[in-house]
Coordinates of C-alpha atoms and ligand atoms in Angstrom, one line a residue:
M1 CA 34.7 153.6 -61.5
K2 CA 33.2 150.9 -62.9
V3 CA 34.2 149.0 -66.2
L4 CA 32.8 145.9 -68.0
V5 CA 35.1 143.7 -69.9
I6 CA 33.5 141.9 -72.7
N7 CA 35.3 138.8 -74.4
A8 CA 32.8 137.8 -77.1
G9 CA 33.7 134.8 -79.2
S10 CA 31.8 133.1 -82.2
S11 CA 29.4 131.4 -79.7
S12 CA 30.0 132.9 -76.2
L13 CA 30.1 136.0 -74.8
K14 CA 32.1 136.3 -71.4
Y15 CA 31.9 139.3 -69.3
Q16 CA 33.2 140.8 -65.7
L17 CA 32.0 144.1 -64.1
I18 CA 35.2 145.3 -62.1
D19 CA 35.1 148.2 -59.3
M20 CA 38.3 149.9 -60.6
D21 CA 38.1 152.0 -57.1
N22 CA 39.7 148.8 -55.7
E23 CA 39.8 146.7 -58.8
S24 CA 37.8 144.2 -57.3
V25 CA 35.4 142.1 -59.4
I26 CA 31.8 142.9 -59.3
A27 CA 30.0 140.4 -61.4
K28 CA 31.0 137.7 -63.9
G29 CA 29.4 135.4 -66.1
G30 CA 28.9 134.4 -69.8
C31 CA 26.6 133.8 -72.6
E32 CA 26.9 130.1 -74.4
R33 CA 25.6 128.9 -77.4
I34 CA 24.8 132.6 -79.0
A35 CA 23.2 131.8 -82.4
I36 CA 22.5 128.2 -81.7
E37 CA 19.4 126.5 -80.1
G38 CA 19.6 126.4 -76.5
S39 CA 21.5 129.6 -75.4
F40 CA 21.7 130.5 -72.0
L41 CA 23.5 133.0 -69.6
K42 CA 25.3 131.5 -66.9
F43 CA 26.9 133.7 -63.5
K44 CA 27.3 133.3 -59.9
F45 CA 25.1 134.9 -57.6
N46 CA 25.8 134.4 -53.7
G47 CA 28.2 131.6 -54.5
E48 CA 25.4 129.6 -56.5
D49 CA 25.4 129.0 -60.3
V50 CA 22.4 130.9 -62.1
V51 CA 21.5 130.0 -65.7
I52 CA 18.8 131.8 -67.8
E53 CA 17.9 130.2 -70.8
Q54 CA 16.8 132.7 -73.5
P55 CA 17.1 132.8 -77.2
M56 CA 20.2 134.7 -78.3
P57 CA 20.4 134.7 -82.3
T58 CA 22.9 137.3 -82.3
H59 CA 25.5 139.1 -80.0
S60 CA 23.2 141.7 -79.5
E61 CA 20.5 139.8 -77.7
A62 CA 23.4 138.4 -75.2
I63 CA 24.7 142.1 -74.4
K64 CA 21.0 143.2 -74.0
L65 CA 20.7 140.0 -71.4
V66 CA 23.8 140.6 -69.7
L67 CA 23.2 144.3 -69.0
D68 CA 19.4 143.5 -68.0
T69 CA 20.9 140.8 -65.6
L70 CA 22.9 143.2 -64.2
V71 CA 20.5 145.6 -62.9
D72 CA 17.7 143.1 -62.2
Q73 CA 15.8 143.3 -59.2
K74 CA 16.8 140.0 -58.1
Y75 CA 20.1 139.1 -59.7
G76 CA 21.5 142.5 -60.0
F77 CA 24.8 143.7 -59.0
I78 CA 24.3 147.7 -59.9
K79 CA 21.0 150.0 -59.8
S80 CA 21.4 151.5 -63.4
M81 CA 23.5 151.1 -66.6
D82 CA 24.8 154.6 -66.1
E83 CA 26.8 153.0 -63.2
I84 CA 29.1 151.2 -65.8
D85 CA 31.5 154.2 -66.8
A86 CA 33.2 152.4 -69.9
V87 CA 33.4 149.1 -71.8
G88 CA 36.6 146.9 -72.6
H89 CA 36.5 144.6 -75.7
R90 CA 39.0 141.7 -75.8
V91 CA 39.9 142.0 -79.8
L92 CA 42.3 139.2 -81.2
H93 CA 44.0 141.2 -83.9
A94 CA 45.2 145.0 -84.4
G95 CA 47.4 143.9 -87.5
E96 CA 50.0 146.9 -87.9
M97 CA 47.4 149.7 -87.3
F98 CA 47.7 149.9 -83.6
T99 CA 50.5 149.3 -81.2
G100 CA 48.0 149.7 -78.2
P101 CA 44.5 150.1 -76.7
V102 CA 42.1 152.5 -79.0
L103 CA 38.8 154.0 -78.3
G104 CA 36.2 152.1 -80.3
T105 CA 35.0 154.2 -82.9
E106 CA 33.3 153.7 -86.0
E107 CA 36.7 154.4 -88.0
N108 CA 38.7 151.9 -85.6
I109 CA 35.9 149.3 -85.9
E110 CA 35.9 149.4 -89.7
K111 CA 39.8 149.0 -89.8
C112 CA 39.8 146.0 -87.2
L113 CA 37.2 144.5 -90.0
S114 CA 39.5 145.0 -92.7
I115 CA 41.9 142.5 -91.4
K116 CA 39.5 139.9 -90.6
E117 CA 41.0 137.6 -92.6
L118 CA 44.0 137.5 -90.2
G119 CA 41.8 136.0 -87.6
P120 CA 38.7 134.9 -88.9
L121 CA 37.5 132.9 -86.0
H122 CA 37.9 135.8 -83.8
Q123 CA 37.9 139.1 -85.3
V124 CA 34.3 139.2 -86.6
P125 CA 32.6 137.9 -83.5
N126 CA 34.8 140.3 -81.2
I127 CA 33.6 143.3 -83.1
A128 CA 30.2 141.9 -83.3
G129 CA 30.4 142.1 -79.4
V130 CA 31.3 145.7 -79.6
K131 CA 28.9 147.0 -82.3
A132 CA 26.1 145.4 -80.1
C133 CA 27.3 146.9 -77.1
K134 CA 27.5 150.4 -78.6
E135 CA 24.0 149.7 -80.0
V136 CA 22.6 149.2 -76.4
M137 CA 25.1 152.0 -74.6
P138 CA 25.5 154.7 -77.3
N139 CA 26.8 157.2 -74.7
T140 CA 29.4 155.0 -72.9
P141 CA 33.2 154.7 -74.1
M142 CA 33.9 151.5 -75.9
V143 CA 37.6 150.6 -75.7
L144 CA 39.4 147.9 -78.1
V145 CA 42.3 146.0 -76.0
F146 CA 44.2 143.4 -78.6
D147 CA 45.8 140.4 -78.0
T148 CA 48.6 141.4 -80.5
T149 CA 49.7 144.9 -79.6
F150 CA 52.4 143.8 -77.0
H151 CA 54.2 142.0 -79.6
S152 CA 54.3 145.1 -81.4
T153 CA 57.9 145.8 -80.1
M154 CA 59.5 142.9 -81.9
P155 CA 62.3 143.6 -84.3
E156 CA 61.9 142.9 -87.7
K157 CA 64.5 139.9 -87.5
A158 CA 62.0 138.2 -85.2
Y159 CA 58.7 138.8 -87.3
I160 CA 59.7 138.2 -91.1
F161 CA 59.6 134.8 -92.2
G162 CA 62.1 133.3 -94.6
I163 CA 59.8 133.5 -97.6
P164 CA 59.5 136.3 -100.3
Y165 CA 59.6 140.0 -98.5
E166 CA 56.7 141.0 -100.8
L167 CA 54.3 138.4 -98.9
Y168 CA 54.7 140.6 -96.1
T169 CA 54.7 144.2 -97.7
E170 CA 51.5 142.8 -100.1
H171 CA 50.0 140.6 -97.5
K172 CA 51.0 141.2 -94.0
I173 CA 52.3 137.9 -93.6
R174 CA 54.6 138.1 -90.4
R175 CA 54.6 136.8 -86.9
Y176 CA 52.1 138.7 -84.8
G177 CA 52.1 136.6 -81.6
F178 CA 49.4 136.3 -79.2
H179 CA 48.0 136.2 -75.6
G180 CA 49.6 140.0 -75.4
T181 CA 47.7 140.8 -72.4
S182 CA 48.7 138.0 -70.5
H183 CA 52.6 138.3 -71.3
R184 CA 52.1 141.9 -70.6
F185 CA 50.5 141.5 -67.3
V186 CA 52.8 138.8 -65.9
S187 CA 56.0 140.3 -67.0
G188 CA 54.9 143.6 -65.5
E189 CA 54.0 141.9 -62.4
A190 CA 57.5 139.9 -62.2
I191 CA 59.4 143.5 -62.6
K192 CA 57.6 145.1 -59.9
Y193 CA 58.1 142.0 -57.5
L194 CA 61.8 141.8 -58.4
G195 CA 62.0 145.6 -58.1
L196 CA 63.4 145.8 -61.3
E197 CA 61.3 148.9 -62.7
G198 CA 63.4 150.8 -64.9
K199 CA 66.2 148.8 -64.7
N200 CA 67.5 146.2 -67.3
S201 CA 65.7 142.7 -67.3
K202 CA 65.4 139.5 -69.0
I203 CA 62.3 137.6 -68.7
I204 CA 61.1 134.9 -70.5
T205 CA 57.0 134.6 -69.7
C206 CA 55.3 131.1 -70.4
H207 CA 51.4 131.3 -70.7
L208 CA 50.6 127.6 -70.9
G209 CA 46.9 126.9 -70.9
N210 CA 44.4 125.1 -73.5
G211 CA 46.5 127.8 -76.0
S212 CA 50.0 128.1 -75.2
S213 CA 53.1 130.6 -75.8
I214 CA 56.0 131.7 -74.8
S215 CA 57.4 135.4 -75.0
A216 CA 61.1 136.9 -74.4
V217 CA 60.7 140.0 -72.7
K218 CA 63.6 142.5 -72.3
D219 CA 63.3 145.6 -70.3
G220 CA 59.6 145.4 -70.1
K221 CA 59.3 145.0 -74.1
C222 CA 58.4 141.9 -76.2
V223 CA 61.4 140.9 -78.4
D224 CA 60.0 137.5 -79.6
T225 CA 57.2 135.1 -78.9
S226 CA 56.2 131.7 -80.0
M227 CA 53.0 132.1 -81.7
S228 CA 53.0 133.2 -85.1
F229 CA 50.9 134.3 -87.9
T230 CA 48.0 132.9 -86.3
P231 CA 47.9 131.3 -82.9
L232 CA 48.5 128.0 -84.4
G233 CA 52.1 128.5 -84.6
G234 CA 54.8 127.6 -81.5
V235 CA 54.4 124.8 -78.8
P236 CA 52.0 121.9 -79.4
M237 CA 48.8 123.1 -77.6
G238 CA 45.5 121.1 -76.4
T239 CA 44.3 120.6 -79.7
R240 CA 46.6 122.8 -81.8
S241 CA 50.0 121.3 -83.5
G242 CA 52.2 124.3 -83.0
D243 CA 55.1 124.6 -85.5
L244 CA 55.1 122.3 -88.4
D245 CA 57.2 121.9 -91.3
A246 CA 54.9 123.5 -93.9
S247 CA 55.2 120.5 -96.3
I248 CA 53.6 118.0 -93.8
T249 CA 50.0 119.9 -94.0
E250 CA 50.0 119.8 -97.8
F251 CA 51.0 115.6 -97.4
I252 CA 48.2 115.1 -94.7
G253 CA 45.8 116.8 -96.9
R254 CA 46.8 114.3 -99.9
K255 CA 46.8 111.4 -97.5
L256 CA 43.6 112.0 -95.8
G257 CA 41.7 113.6 -98.9
M258 CA 41.4 116.8 -97.3
D259 CA 41.1 120.7 -98.6
A260 CA 43.6 123.1 -97.2
T261 CA 41.0 124.5 -95.0
E262 CA 40.1 121.1 -93.9
T263 CA 43.6 120.6 -93.1
L264 CA 44.2 123.4 -91.2
N265 CA 41.0 122.7 -89.1
Y266 CA 42.5 119.4 -88.3
C267 CA 45.9 121.0 -87.3
N268 CA 43.8 123.3 -85.0
K269 CA 41.4 121.2 -83.5
K270 CA 42.2 117.7 -84.0
S271 CA 46.2 117.8 -83.0
G272 CA 48.4 118.9 -80.3
M273 CA 47.8 117.0 -76.9
L274 CA 44.7 115.8 -78.1
G275 CA 46.1 114.1 -81.0
V276 CA 49.2 112.5 -79.9
S277 CA 47.2 111.0 -76.6
G278 CA 44.1 110.1 -78.6
I279 CA 42.7 110.7 -75.3
S280 CA 42.2 114.3 -74.2
S281 CA 43.4 117.9 -74.6
D282 CA 43.2 118.5 -70.9
F283 CA 46.4 118.1 -68.9
R284 CA 44.7 116.6 -65.7
D285 CA 43.4 113.7 -67.9
L286 CA 46.6 113.2 -69.6
R287 CA 48.3 113.1 -66.1
N288 CA 45.9 110.6 -65.2
A289 CA 46.4 108.5 -67.8
A290 CA 49.9 108.7 -67.7
E291 CA 50.0 107.4 -64.2
E292 CA 48.0 104.3 -65.2
G293 CA 50.8 103.8 -67.6
N294 CA 49.5 105.2 -71.0
H295 CA 52.4 105.6 -73.1
R296 CA 50.6 108.1 -75.8
A297 CA 49.5 110.4 -72.7
K298 CA 53.0 110.3 -71.3
L299 CA 54.4 111.1 -74.8
A300 CA 52.2 113.9 -75.1
L301 CA 53.1 115.3 -72.0
D302 CA 56.8 115.1 -72.5
I303 CA 56.4 116.7 -76.3
F304 CA 54.9 119.7 -74.5
A305 CA 57.4 120.2 -71.8
Y306 CA 60.5 119.5 -74.3
S307 CA 58.8 122.3 -76.5
V308 CA 58.5 124.8 -73.9
K309 CA 62.3 123.9 -72.8
K310 CA 63.5 124.5 -76.2
F311 CA 61.9 128.0 -76.6
I312 CA 63.4 128.8 -73.0
G313 CA 66.7 127.8 -74.6
S314 CA 66.2 129.9 -77.8
Y315 CA 64.8 133.1 -75.7
S316 CA 68.0 133.2 -73.4
A317 CA 69.9 133.0 -76.4
A318 CA 67.6 135.7 -77.7
L319 CA 68.1 138.0 -74.8
G320 CA 71.6 137.1 -74.0
G321 CA 70.9 135.6 -70.9
V322 CA 67.7 135.2 -68.4
D323 CA 66.7 136.8 -65.2
C324 CA 63.3 135.4 -64.6
L325 CA 61.2 132.8 -65.8
V326 CA 57.3 133.2 -65.3
F327 CA 55.0 130.4 -65.5
T328 CA 51.0 131.5 -65.9
A329 CA 47.6 130.3 -67.2
G330 CA 45.7 127.1 -66.2
I331 CA 48.7 124.6 -66.8
G332 CA 51.4 127.2 -65.7
E333 CA 49.9 128.2 -62.3
N334 CA 48.3 124.7 -61.5
D335 CA 50.7 121.9 -63.1
G336 CA 53.6 121.4 -61.0
N337 CA 54.8 118.3 -62.6
I338 CA 54.8 120.3 -66.0
R339 CA 56.7 123.1 -64.6
K340 CA 59.1 120.6 -63.0
M341 CA 59.7 118.9 -66.2
V342 CA 60.1 122.0 -68.0
C343 CA 62.8 123.2 -65.7
E344 CA 64.7 120.0 -65.5
E345 CA 68.3 120.1 -66.8
L346 CA 68.1 124.0 -67.0
E347 CA 70.7 124.0 -64.4
Y348 CA 73.2 125.2 -67.0
L349 CA 71.1 128.3 -67.5
G350 CA 70.7 129.0 -63.9
I351 CA 67.3 127.6 -63.7
E352 CA 66.4 125.6 -60.7
I353 CA 63.1 125.0 -58.9
D354 CA 62.7 124.3 -54.9
E355 CA 60.4 121.0 -55.3
A356 CA 58.5 121.6 -52.2
K357 CA 57.7 125.3 -52.9
N358 CA 56.6 124.3 -56.6
A359 CA 54.7 121.4 -55.4
E360 CA 52.2 124.0 -53.2
R361 CA 48.8 124.4 -54.7
N362 CA 48.2 127.5 -56.4
N363 CA 46.7 130.4 -54.1
G364 CA 46.0 133.1 -56.6
Q365 CA 49.2 135.0 -55.4
I366 CA 52.3 135.5 -57.0
R367 CA 54.6 132.3 -55.7
D368 CA 58.5 132.4 -55.8
I369 CA 59.4 128.4 -56.3
T370 CA 63.1 129.6 -57.1
K371 CA 65.8 127.0 -55.2
A372 CA 67.7 128.7 -52.7
G373 CA 71.0 130.3 -54.2
A374 CA 69.7 129.6 -57.9
K375 CA 70.4 132.7 -60.3
V376 CA 67.3 132.8 -62.2
K377 CA 64.0 133.7 -60.4
V378 CA 60.9 131.0 -61.1
L379 CA 57.9 132.7 -60.6
V380 CA 54.3 131.6 -60.6
I381 CA 52.1 134.5 -61.5
P382 CA 48.5 134.4 -62.1
T383 CA 47.3 135.8 -65.0
N384 CA 44.4 138.4 -65.3
E385 CA 43.7 139.7 -68.8
E386 CA 40.3 141.1 -67.7
L387 CA 42.1 143.2 -65.3
V388 CA 44.5 144.6 -67.6
I389 CA 41.8 145.0 -70.4
A390 CA 39.8 147.2 -67.6
R391 CA 43.0 149.1 -66.8
D392 CA 43.8 150.0 -70.3
T393 CA 39.9 151.2 -70.7
L394 CA 40.1 153.7 -68.1
K395 CA 43.3 154.8 -69.5
V396 CA 42.2 155.3 -72.8
A397 CA 38.5 156.5 -72.0
F398 CA 39.6 158.9 -69.4
G399 CA 43.1 159.2 -69.6
K400 CA 43.6 157.8 -66.0
Ligands
ADP1 P1 42.5 128.9 -72.2 O1 43.5 129.2 -73.1 O2 41.3 128.4 -72.4 O3 42.1 130.3 -71.5 P2 43.3 128.0 -69.4 O4 44.4 128.9 -69.3 O5 42.3 128.2 -68.7 O6 42.7 128.0 -70.8 O7 44.1 126.7 -69.3 C1 43.1 125.4 -69.4 C2 44.1 124.3 -69.3 O8 44.8 124.3 -68.1 C3 43.2 122.9 -69.2 O9 42.6 122.4 -70.5 C4 43.9 121.9 -68.5 O10 44.7 121.6 -69.3 C5 44.7 122.8 -67.6 N1 44.7 123.0 -66.0 C6 43.6 123.7 -65.4 N2 43.8 123.4 -64.2 C7 44.5 122.4 -64.0 C8 45.3 121.8 -62.7 N3 44.8 121.9 -61.6 N4 46.3 120.5 -63.0 C9 46.8 120.8 -64.3 N5 46.2 121.2 -65.3 C10 45.3 122.3 -65.3

């Protein structure tokens, strides 16, 4: 069976067509600059980049172009659209309405739109992708897979903030958490790798990418996570500030003459590693600059590693110990320096890494970088959010 996975953003739409018989990727690519002049579709064909420039005023044109290209005589990967058995969509937010993936019925789509306020940048484009797909493939099952639902098992004490309770009951203000498909996938892989299925396990997963979050996972279920009401919370990230004393935002607004929305934008887009270093949000640039002696680049890296370390300490307290620490995503999988900085001085918890193993390059496989004899397993696990979405899609659409 073949599943098309769609990740629709405000001006982009990424896709992967996955053959679920062997879980291999048949085709992948993405449309960029949707609703902006100069839109194009880019994908790999026989190892070469192919770019097709075409106006895409809305997500509908983008989806149509993706599907036409998938069955194209020259660049096609399949003979007909009927070969696509189901479509899985990444959707940011389930609010408190769903605790797992659901069918993309009209009713569920409306429910998702009813909470668009909780994720204004993502929810509407995500659903626009679903609607556009339904239009072109009315008889193909659509499945919605959420970034938040893995975190729905958190206890109240982890998700209620110290503000009046009515703000939760009336306005749904609580911790939701994001990157759920990734935390679910890598914690599940760690449990399998360590033979802990059906046994008690305490795992801390560090998804460190452009956006970063850390989760505490007990017996396969999330009990706490660092991202919060929105993906702005937790550790400082590429361009996001992470957790801030709330009074700082009011103060910044006053000092820089910005309203609340502008201040929030500032915290989301101009802060984090970019803001501290003044150079870049990309860790490779920061490493190069730090090695050349740039103090602020080094400081940004130090702040990041220190913040991740503090979450590991706090989650080992929340879990009452830790059996396994997992690193994943762009930085977690590739940046041995950050992994080393995070793990330094965590020996007291039983976390120690083997420097030689840690320095090996990412090979797309699970890597055990634990120092011989250390109590806690430290694993590098490549994440695969698309595969999780495709698996969920088969389960929800066909019960497989
Ligand atoms: P996104 O949140 O956009 O999915 P990714 O998980 O792809 O982000 O992570 C992107 C980040 O990973 C980049 O900004 C970069 O900082 C970092 N990264 C990617 N490759 C490397 C590498 N080889 N070494 C260090 N950092 C890397």
